Coordinates of C-alpha atoms in Angstrom, one line a residue:
X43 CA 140.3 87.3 107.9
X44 CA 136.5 86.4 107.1
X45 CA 135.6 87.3 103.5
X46 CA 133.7 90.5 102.7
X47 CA 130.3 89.6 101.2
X48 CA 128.4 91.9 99.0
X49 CA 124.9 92.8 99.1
X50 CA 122.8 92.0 95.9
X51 CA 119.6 93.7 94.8
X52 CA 117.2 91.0 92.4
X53 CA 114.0 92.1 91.0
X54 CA 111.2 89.7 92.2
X55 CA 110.0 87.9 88.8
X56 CA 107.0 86.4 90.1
X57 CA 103.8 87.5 92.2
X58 CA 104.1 87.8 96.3
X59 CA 101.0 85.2 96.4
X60 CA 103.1 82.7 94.2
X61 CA 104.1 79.9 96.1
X62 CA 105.6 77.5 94.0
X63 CA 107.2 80.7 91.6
X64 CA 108.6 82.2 95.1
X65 CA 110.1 79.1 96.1
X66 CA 111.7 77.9 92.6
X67 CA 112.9 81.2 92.3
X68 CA 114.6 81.5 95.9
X69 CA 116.2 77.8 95.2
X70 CA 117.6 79.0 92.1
X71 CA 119.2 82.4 93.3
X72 CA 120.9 79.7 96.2
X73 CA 122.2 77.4 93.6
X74 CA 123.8 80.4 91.8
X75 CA 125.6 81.3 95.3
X76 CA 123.2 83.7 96.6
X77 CA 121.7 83.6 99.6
X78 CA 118.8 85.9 100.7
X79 CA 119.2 88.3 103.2
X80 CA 116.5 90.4 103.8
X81 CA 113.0 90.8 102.2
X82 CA 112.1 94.4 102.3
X83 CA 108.5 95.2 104.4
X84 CA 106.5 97.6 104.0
X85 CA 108.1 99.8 101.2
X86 CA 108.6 96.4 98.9
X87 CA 109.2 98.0 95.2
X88 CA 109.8 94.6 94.0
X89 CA 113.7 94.3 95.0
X90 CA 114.8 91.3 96.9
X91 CA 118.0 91.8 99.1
X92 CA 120.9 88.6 98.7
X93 CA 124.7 88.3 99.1
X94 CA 127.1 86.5 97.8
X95 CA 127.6 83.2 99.6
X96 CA 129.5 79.9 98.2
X97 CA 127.7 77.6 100.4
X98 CA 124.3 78.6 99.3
X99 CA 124.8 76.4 96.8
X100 CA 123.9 73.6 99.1
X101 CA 121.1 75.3 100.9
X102 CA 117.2 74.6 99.8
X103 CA 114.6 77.5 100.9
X104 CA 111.2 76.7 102.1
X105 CA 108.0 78.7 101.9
X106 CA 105.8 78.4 105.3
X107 CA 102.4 80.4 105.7
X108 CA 101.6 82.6 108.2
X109 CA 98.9 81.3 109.9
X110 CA 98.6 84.0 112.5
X111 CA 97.2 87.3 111.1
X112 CA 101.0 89.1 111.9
X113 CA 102.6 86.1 111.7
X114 CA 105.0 86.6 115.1
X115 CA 103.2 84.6 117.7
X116 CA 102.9 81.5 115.2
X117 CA 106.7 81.9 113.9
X118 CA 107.9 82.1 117.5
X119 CA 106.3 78.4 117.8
X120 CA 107.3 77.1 114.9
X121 CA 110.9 78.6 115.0
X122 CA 112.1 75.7 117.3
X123 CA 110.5 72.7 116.2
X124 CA 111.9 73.2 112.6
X125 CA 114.9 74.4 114.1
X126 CA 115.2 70.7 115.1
X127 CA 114.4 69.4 111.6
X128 CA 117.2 71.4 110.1
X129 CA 115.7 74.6 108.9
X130 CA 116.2 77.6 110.7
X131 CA 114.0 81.1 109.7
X132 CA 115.3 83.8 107.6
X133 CA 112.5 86.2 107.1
X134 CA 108.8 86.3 105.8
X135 CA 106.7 87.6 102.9
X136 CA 104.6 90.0 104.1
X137 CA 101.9 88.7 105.8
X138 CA 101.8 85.4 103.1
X139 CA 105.0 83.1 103.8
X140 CA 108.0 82.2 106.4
X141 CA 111.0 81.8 104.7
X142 CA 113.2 79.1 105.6
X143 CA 116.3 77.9 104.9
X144 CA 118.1 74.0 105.3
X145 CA 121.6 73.8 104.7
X146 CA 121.6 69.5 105.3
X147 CA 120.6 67.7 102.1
X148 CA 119.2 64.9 103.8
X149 CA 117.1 67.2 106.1
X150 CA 112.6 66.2 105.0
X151 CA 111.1 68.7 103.3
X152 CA 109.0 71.2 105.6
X153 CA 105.5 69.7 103.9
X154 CA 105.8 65.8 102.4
X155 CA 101.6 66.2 102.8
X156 CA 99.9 68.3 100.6
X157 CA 96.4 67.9 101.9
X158 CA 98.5 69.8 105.2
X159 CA 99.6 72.0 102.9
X160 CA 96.6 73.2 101.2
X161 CA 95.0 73.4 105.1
X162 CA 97.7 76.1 106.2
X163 CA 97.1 78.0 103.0
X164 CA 93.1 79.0 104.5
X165 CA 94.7 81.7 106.1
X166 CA 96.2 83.1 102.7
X167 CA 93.0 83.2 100.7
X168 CA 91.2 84.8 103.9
X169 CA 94.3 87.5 103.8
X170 CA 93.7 88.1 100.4
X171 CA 89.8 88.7 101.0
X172 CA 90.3 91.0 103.3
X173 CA 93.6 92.6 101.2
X174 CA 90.4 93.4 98.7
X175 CA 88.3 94.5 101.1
X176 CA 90.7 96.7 101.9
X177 CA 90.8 98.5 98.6
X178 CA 87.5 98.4 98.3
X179 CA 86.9 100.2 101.1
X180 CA 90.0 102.9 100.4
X181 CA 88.4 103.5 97.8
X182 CA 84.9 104.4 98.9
X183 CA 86.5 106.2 101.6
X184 CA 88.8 108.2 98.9
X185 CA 85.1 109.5 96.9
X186 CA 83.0 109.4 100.0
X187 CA 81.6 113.1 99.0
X188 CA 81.6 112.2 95.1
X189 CA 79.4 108.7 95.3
X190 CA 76.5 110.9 96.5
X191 CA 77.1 113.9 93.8
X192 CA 76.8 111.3 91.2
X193 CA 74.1 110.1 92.4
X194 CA 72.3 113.1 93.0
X195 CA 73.8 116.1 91.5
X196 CA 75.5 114.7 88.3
X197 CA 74.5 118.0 86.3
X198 CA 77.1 120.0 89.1
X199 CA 80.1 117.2 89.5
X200 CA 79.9 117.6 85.1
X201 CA 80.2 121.1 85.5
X202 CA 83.0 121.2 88.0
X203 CA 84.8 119.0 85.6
X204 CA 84.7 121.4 82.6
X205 CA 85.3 124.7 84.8
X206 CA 88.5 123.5 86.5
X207 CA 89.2 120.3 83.9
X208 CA 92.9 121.1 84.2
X209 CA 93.3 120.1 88.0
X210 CA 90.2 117.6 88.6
X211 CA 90.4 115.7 85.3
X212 CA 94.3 114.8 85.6
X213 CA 93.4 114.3 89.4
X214 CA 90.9 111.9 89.0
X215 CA 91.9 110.3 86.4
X216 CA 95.6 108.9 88.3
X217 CA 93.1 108.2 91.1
X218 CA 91.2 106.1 89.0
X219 CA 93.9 104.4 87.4
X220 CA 95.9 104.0 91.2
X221 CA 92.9 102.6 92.5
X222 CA 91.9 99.8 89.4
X223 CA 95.3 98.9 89.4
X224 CA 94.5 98.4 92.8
X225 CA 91.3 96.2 93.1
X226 CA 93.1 94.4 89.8
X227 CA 96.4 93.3 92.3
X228 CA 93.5 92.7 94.8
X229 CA 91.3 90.7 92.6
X230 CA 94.6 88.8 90.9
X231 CA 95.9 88.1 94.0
X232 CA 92.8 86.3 95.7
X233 CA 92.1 84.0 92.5
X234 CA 95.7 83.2 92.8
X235 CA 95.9 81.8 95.8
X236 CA 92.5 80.0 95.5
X237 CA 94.1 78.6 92.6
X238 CA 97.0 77.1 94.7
X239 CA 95.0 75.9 97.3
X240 CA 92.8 74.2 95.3
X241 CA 95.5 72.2 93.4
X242 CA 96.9 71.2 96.5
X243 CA 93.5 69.7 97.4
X244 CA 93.4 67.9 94.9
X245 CA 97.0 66.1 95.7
X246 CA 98.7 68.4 93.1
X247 CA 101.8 70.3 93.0
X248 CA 101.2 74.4 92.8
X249 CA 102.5 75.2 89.7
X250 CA 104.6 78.9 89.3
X251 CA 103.2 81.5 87.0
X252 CA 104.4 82.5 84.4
X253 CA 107.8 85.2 85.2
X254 CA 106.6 88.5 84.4
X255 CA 107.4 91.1 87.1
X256 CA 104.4 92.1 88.0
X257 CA 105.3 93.4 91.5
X258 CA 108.0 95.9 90.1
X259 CA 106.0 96.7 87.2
X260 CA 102.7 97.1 89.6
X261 CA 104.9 99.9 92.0
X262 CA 106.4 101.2 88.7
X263 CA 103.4 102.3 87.7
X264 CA 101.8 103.5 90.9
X265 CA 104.8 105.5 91.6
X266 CA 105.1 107.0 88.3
X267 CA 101.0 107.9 88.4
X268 CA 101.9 110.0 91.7
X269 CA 105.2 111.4 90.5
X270 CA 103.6 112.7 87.8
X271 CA 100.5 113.9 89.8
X272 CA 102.7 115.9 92.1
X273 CA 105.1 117.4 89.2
X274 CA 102.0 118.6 87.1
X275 CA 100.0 120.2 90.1
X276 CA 103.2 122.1 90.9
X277 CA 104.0 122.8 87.7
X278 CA 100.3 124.7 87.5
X279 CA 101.2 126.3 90.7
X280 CA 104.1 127.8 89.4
X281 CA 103.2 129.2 86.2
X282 CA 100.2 130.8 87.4
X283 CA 97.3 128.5 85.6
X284 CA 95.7 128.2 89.1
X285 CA 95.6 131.3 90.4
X286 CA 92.4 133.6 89.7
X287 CA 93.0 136.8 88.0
X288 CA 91.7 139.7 89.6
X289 CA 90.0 142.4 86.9
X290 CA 90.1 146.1 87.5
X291 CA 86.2 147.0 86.1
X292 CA 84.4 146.7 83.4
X293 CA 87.3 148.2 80.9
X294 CA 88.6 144.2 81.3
X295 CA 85.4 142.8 80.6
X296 CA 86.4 141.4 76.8
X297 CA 83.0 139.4 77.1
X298 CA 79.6 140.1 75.8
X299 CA 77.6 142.0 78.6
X300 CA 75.6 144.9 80.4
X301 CA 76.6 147.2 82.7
X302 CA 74.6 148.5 85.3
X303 CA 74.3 152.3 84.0
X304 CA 72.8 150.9 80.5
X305 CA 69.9 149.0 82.6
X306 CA 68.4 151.8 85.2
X307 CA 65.5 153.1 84.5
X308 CA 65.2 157.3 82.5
X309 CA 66.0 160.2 84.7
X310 CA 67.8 157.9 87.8
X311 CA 70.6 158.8 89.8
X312 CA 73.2 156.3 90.8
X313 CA 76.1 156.5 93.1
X314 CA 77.9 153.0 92.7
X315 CA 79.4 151.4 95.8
X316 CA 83.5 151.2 96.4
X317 CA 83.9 148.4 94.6
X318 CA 86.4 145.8 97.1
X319 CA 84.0 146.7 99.9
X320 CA 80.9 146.0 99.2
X321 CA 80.5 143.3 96.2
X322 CA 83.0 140.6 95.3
X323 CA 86.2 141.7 93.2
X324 CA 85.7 140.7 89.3
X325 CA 87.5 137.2 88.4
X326 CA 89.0 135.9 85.5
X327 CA 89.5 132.2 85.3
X328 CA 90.0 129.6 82.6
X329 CA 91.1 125.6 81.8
X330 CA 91.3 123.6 79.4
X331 CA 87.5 123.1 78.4
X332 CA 86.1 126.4 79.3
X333 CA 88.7 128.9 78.0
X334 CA 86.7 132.2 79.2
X335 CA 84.8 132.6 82.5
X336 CA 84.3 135.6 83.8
X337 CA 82.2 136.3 87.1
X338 CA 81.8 140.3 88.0
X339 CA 79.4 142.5 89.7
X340 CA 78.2 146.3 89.7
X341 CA 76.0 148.1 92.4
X342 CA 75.6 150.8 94.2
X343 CA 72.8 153.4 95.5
X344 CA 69.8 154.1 93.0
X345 CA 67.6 157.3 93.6
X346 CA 64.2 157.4 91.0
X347 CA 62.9 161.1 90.9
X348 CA 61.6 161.7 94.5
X349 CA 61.9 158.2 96.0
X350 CA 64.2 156.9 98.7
X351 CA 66.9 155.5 97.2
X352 CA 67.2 152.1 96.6
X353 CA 70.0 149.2 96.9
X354 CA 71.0 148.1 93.5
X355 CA 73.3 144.8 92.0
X356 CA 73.7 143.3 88.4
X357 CA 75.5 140.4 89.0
X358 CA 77.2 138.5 85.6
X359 CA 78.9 135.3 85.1
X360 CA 80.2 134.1 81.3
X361 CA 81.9 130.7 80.3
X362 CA 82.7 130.2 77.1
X363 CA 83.5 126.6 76.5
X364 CA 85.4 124.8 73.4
X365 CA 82.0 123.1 72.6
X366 CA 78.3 123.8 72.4
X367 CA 78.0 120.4 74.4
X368 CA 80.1 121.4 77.2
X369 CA 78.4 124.7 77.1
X370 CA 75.0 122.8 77.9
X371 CA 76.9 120.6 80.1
X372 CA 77.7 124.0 82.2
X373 CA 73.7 125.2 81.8
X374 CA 72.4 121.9 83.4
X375 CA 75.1 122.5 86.3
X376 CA 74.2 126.2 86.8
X377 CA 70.1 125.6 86.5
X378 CA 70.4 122.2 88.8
X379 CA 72.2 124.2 91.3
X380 CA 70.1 127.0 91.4
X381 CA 67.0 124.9 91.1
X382 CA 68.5 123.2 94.6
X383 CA 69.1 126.4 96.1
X384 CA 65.7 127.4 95.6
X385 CA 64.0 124.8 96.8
X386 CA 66.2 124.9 100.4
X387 CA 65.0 128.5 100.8
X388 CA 61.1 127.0 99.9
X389 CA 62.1 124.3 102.6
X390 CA 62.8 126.9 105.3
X391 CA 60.3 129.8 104.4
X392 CA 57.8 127.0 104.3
X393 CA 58.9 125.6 107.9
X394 CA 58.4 128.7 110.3
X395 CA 55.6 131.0 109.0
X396 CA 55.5 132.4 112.2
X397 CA 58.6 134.4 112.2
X398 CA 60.1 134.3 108.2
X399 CA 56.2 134.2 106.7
X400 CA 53.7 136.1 109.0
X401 CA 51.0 136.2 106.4
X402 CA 51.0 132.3 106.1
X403 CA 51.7 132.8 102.4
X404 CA 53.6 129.1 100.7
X405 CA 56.8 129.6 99.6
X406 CA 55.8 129.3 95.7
X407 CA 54.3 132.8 96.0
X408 CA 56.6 134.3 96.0
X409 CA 59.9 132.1 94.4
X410 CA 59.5 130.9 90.7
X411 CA 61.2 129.2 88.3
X412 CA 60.6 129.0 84.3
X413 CA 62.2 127.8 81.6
X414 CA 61.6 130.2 78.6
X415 CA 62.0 130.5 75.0
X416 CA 64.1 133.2 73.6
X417 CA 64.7 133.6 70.5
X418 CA 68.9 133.7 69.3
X419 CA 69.4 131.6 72.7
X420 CA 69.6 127.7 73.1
X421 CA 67.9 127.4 76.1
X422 CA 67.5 130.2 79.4
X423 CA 65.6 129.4 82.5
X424 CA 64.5 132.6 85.1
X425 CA 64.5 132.3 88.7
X426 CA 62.7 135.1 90.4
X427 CA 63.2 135.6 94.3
X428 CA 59.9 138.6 95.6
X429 CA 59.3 140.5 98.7
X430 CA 56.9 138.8 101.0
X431 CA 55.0 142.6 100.0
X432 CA 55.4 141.6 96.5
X433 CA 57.2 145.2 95.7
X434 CA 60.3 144.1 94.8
X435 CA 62.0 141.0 92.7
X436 CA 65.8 139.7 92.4
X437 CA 65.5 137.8 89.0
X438 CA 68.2 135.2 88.1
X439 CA 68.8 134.9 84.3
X440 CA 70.8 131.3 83.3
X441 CA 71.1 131.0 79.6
X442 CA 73.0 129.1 76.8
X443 CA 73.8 130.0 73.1
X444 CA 76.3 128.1 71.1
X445 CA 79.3 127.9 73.3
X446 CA 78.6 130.5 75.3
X447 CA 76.7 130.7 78.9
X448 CA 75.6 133.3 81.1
X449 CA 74.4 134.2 84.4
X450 CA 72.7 137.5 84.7
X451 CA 71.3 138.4 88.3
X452 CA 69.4 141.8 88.9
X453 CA 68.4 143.2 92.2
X454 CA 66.6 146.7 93.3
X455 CA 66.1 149.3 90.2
X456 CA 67.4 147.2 87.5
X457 CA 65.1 146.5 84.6
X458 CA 65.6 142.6 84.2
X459 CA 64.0 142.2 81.3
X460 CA 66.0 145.6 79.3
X461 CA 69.2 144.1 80.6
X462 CA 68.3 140.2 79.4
X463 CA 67.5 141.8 76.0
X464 CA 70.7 143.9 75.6
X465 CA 72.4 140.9 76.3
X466 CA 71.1 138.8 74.0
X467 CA 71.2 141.3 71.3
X468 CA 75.1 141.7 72.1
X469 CA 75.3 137.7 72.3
X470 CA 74.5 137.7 68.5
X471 CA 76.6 140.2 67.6
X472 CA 79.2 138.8 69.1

């Protein structure tokens, strides 16, 4: 009855690109009565597969490269011919070696010439270009909508970051790690195998790195980095952090502000609209940089003695960050993205002034935007938006004091400027 052999799982000690470490290490594992059986592909963690065989103990293993870019074509060729010579093929490294295996002592080594040897390696350093490549492109590919935000809307991706710093900052900061470990195993990789190849040129023997793990440790990491990704995220899923809370009114605003009653002008009627229909339900959100941000909204129908009645909003946002310089962090964010906003709308009032601008008036007529000094805040910047008539004004507040900002937005009968100062007088008091 033929013996039962046992399969035997070895953690890889040396680097997949390490020639002479690869081959010592397979000799030894042989001469300990071990003789490989299959090296895992794709999903290689670093584990080699052996059993136990006595007559490994006689056997020498060989490292061939690839010279095709799969390798099968070239291995189908070679398979024969070395057949001949006493080695026969076990398996192959990836896209880097052919492993063989002699069992015949007196069998000639695979390469006696090392200037032959150093030829055949080409093919590794032009796999390990293009391994880098690789990465380098995965990673423009994985920030293809970020490299132009950083380019040209830094003052928004910084404000993201502090609004919603409990998803985007663990996010992108295990992408950043995944992908330098990356381009390092990339970079690593291609000086290694230069390394080798150029040794051999010279008529030397490759000499094996030092044995540190570095492919386990390298998966260990990448797997632990995406492990953890997936356990926070759901964790914050389940406990609630990433869901928006819904407010009932303004009995739930606990933040300094206006309402829309305090702000109409003496003697006017106002019949406010049904809240969930017409403007956006209040939100309460928070993370871990920006505690307290509120975003609400009050309108409704406005009627001033005799006149028709008029369609009124006051539109508020608060953050309140754990800084003063994340505070004007958020500022920059809010004033750059308004300041974009409003020059789009210039772009396309100013393109048809047939249709949008009959009276051929520029778009700066009627759109402005001013940076002003008030006193109690740290800085506040006022976007107006007028009729083409000039009768009417929707005027955007975006302030900053301490670690506190605001948006205040006023449309139809509201007095802008009464509502920016009861804000500001409530700021302080706050």
């Amino acid at each position: 009855m033929a013996r039962k052999t046992h399969q035997i799982k070895k953690w890889l000690p040396c680097p997949l690109w390490d020639f002479a470490g690869l081959q010592n290490w397979l000799n030894e594992q042989a001469r300990a009565g071990y003789a490989l059986e299959k090296w895992p592909g794709f999903w290689f963690i670093g584990r080699v597969i052996f059993r136990e065989d006595p007559s490994a103990v006689h056997a020498r293993y060989c490292l061939d490269p690839i010279q095709e870019h799969f390798g099968i074509a070239k291995l189908r060729e070679q398979e024969a011919g070395y057949r001949e010579l006493g080695w026969h093929y076990v398996d192959k490294i990836q896209n880097y070696y052919a492993i063989y295996r002699c069992d015949d002592p007196q069998a000639p080594d695979l390469y006696t010439d090392l200037e032959s040897l150093s030829w055949a390696m080409k093919k590794q350093v032009r796999i390990a270009c293009l391994r880098l490549l690789f990465w380098l492109v995965w990673a423009a590919v994985l920030f293809q909508d970020e490299w132009p935000r950083l380019l040209h809307e830094r003052e928004a991706v910084v404000m993201e970051l502090i609004l919603h710093s409990d998803v985007l900052i663990p996010l992108y900061a295990i992408l950043l790690i995944l992908i330098l470990n990356a381009l390092f195993h990339g970079i690593n990789t291609l000086r290694g195998v230069r390394r080798i190849r150029a040794r051999l040129r010279r008529g030397e023997q490759p000499i094996p790195r030092p044995r540190r793990y570095p492919e386990p440790l390298r998966n260990l990491v990448d797997w632990s980095l995406l492990g953890a990704l997936v356990l926070y995220l759901g964790c914050l899923g389940l406990s609630g952090t990433m869901r928006t809370k819904t407010l009932s009114g303004p009995e739930e605003w606990a933040f300094p502000h206006v309402t829309l009653e305090e702000v109409l002008p003496a003697g006017a009627t106002f019949q406010d609209y049904v809240h969930q229909e017409v403007l956006p339900s209040d939100t309460f959100d928070c993370s871990w940089l920006a505690p307290e941000q509120y975003d609400v909204a009050q309108g409704g129908m406005v009627r001033v003695g005799d006149a028709v009645q008029q369609e009124t909003r006051l539109y508020q946002e608060s953050v309140q960050t754990l800084s003063p310089t994340l505070a004007q962090g958020i500022y920059r964010g809010k004033v750059a993205a308004r300041h974009n906003a409003l020059e789009q709308f210039r772009r396309i009032c100013n393109a048809d002034t047939s249709t949008s601008n009959p009276d051929g008036l520029n778009a700066a007529d009627f759109t402005q935007e001013e940076e002003l000094s008030v006193p109690g805040l740290d800085g506040l910047t006022r976007f107006t938006y007028r009729n083409l008539d000039q009768s009417a004004a929707n005027t955007v507040y975006i302030g900053w004091e301490d670690n506190r900002v605001f948006v205040l937005r006023c449309s139809g009968a509201v007095d802008s400027e009464a509502a920016l100062d009861l804000l500001v007088q409530r700021l302080a008091e706050d």
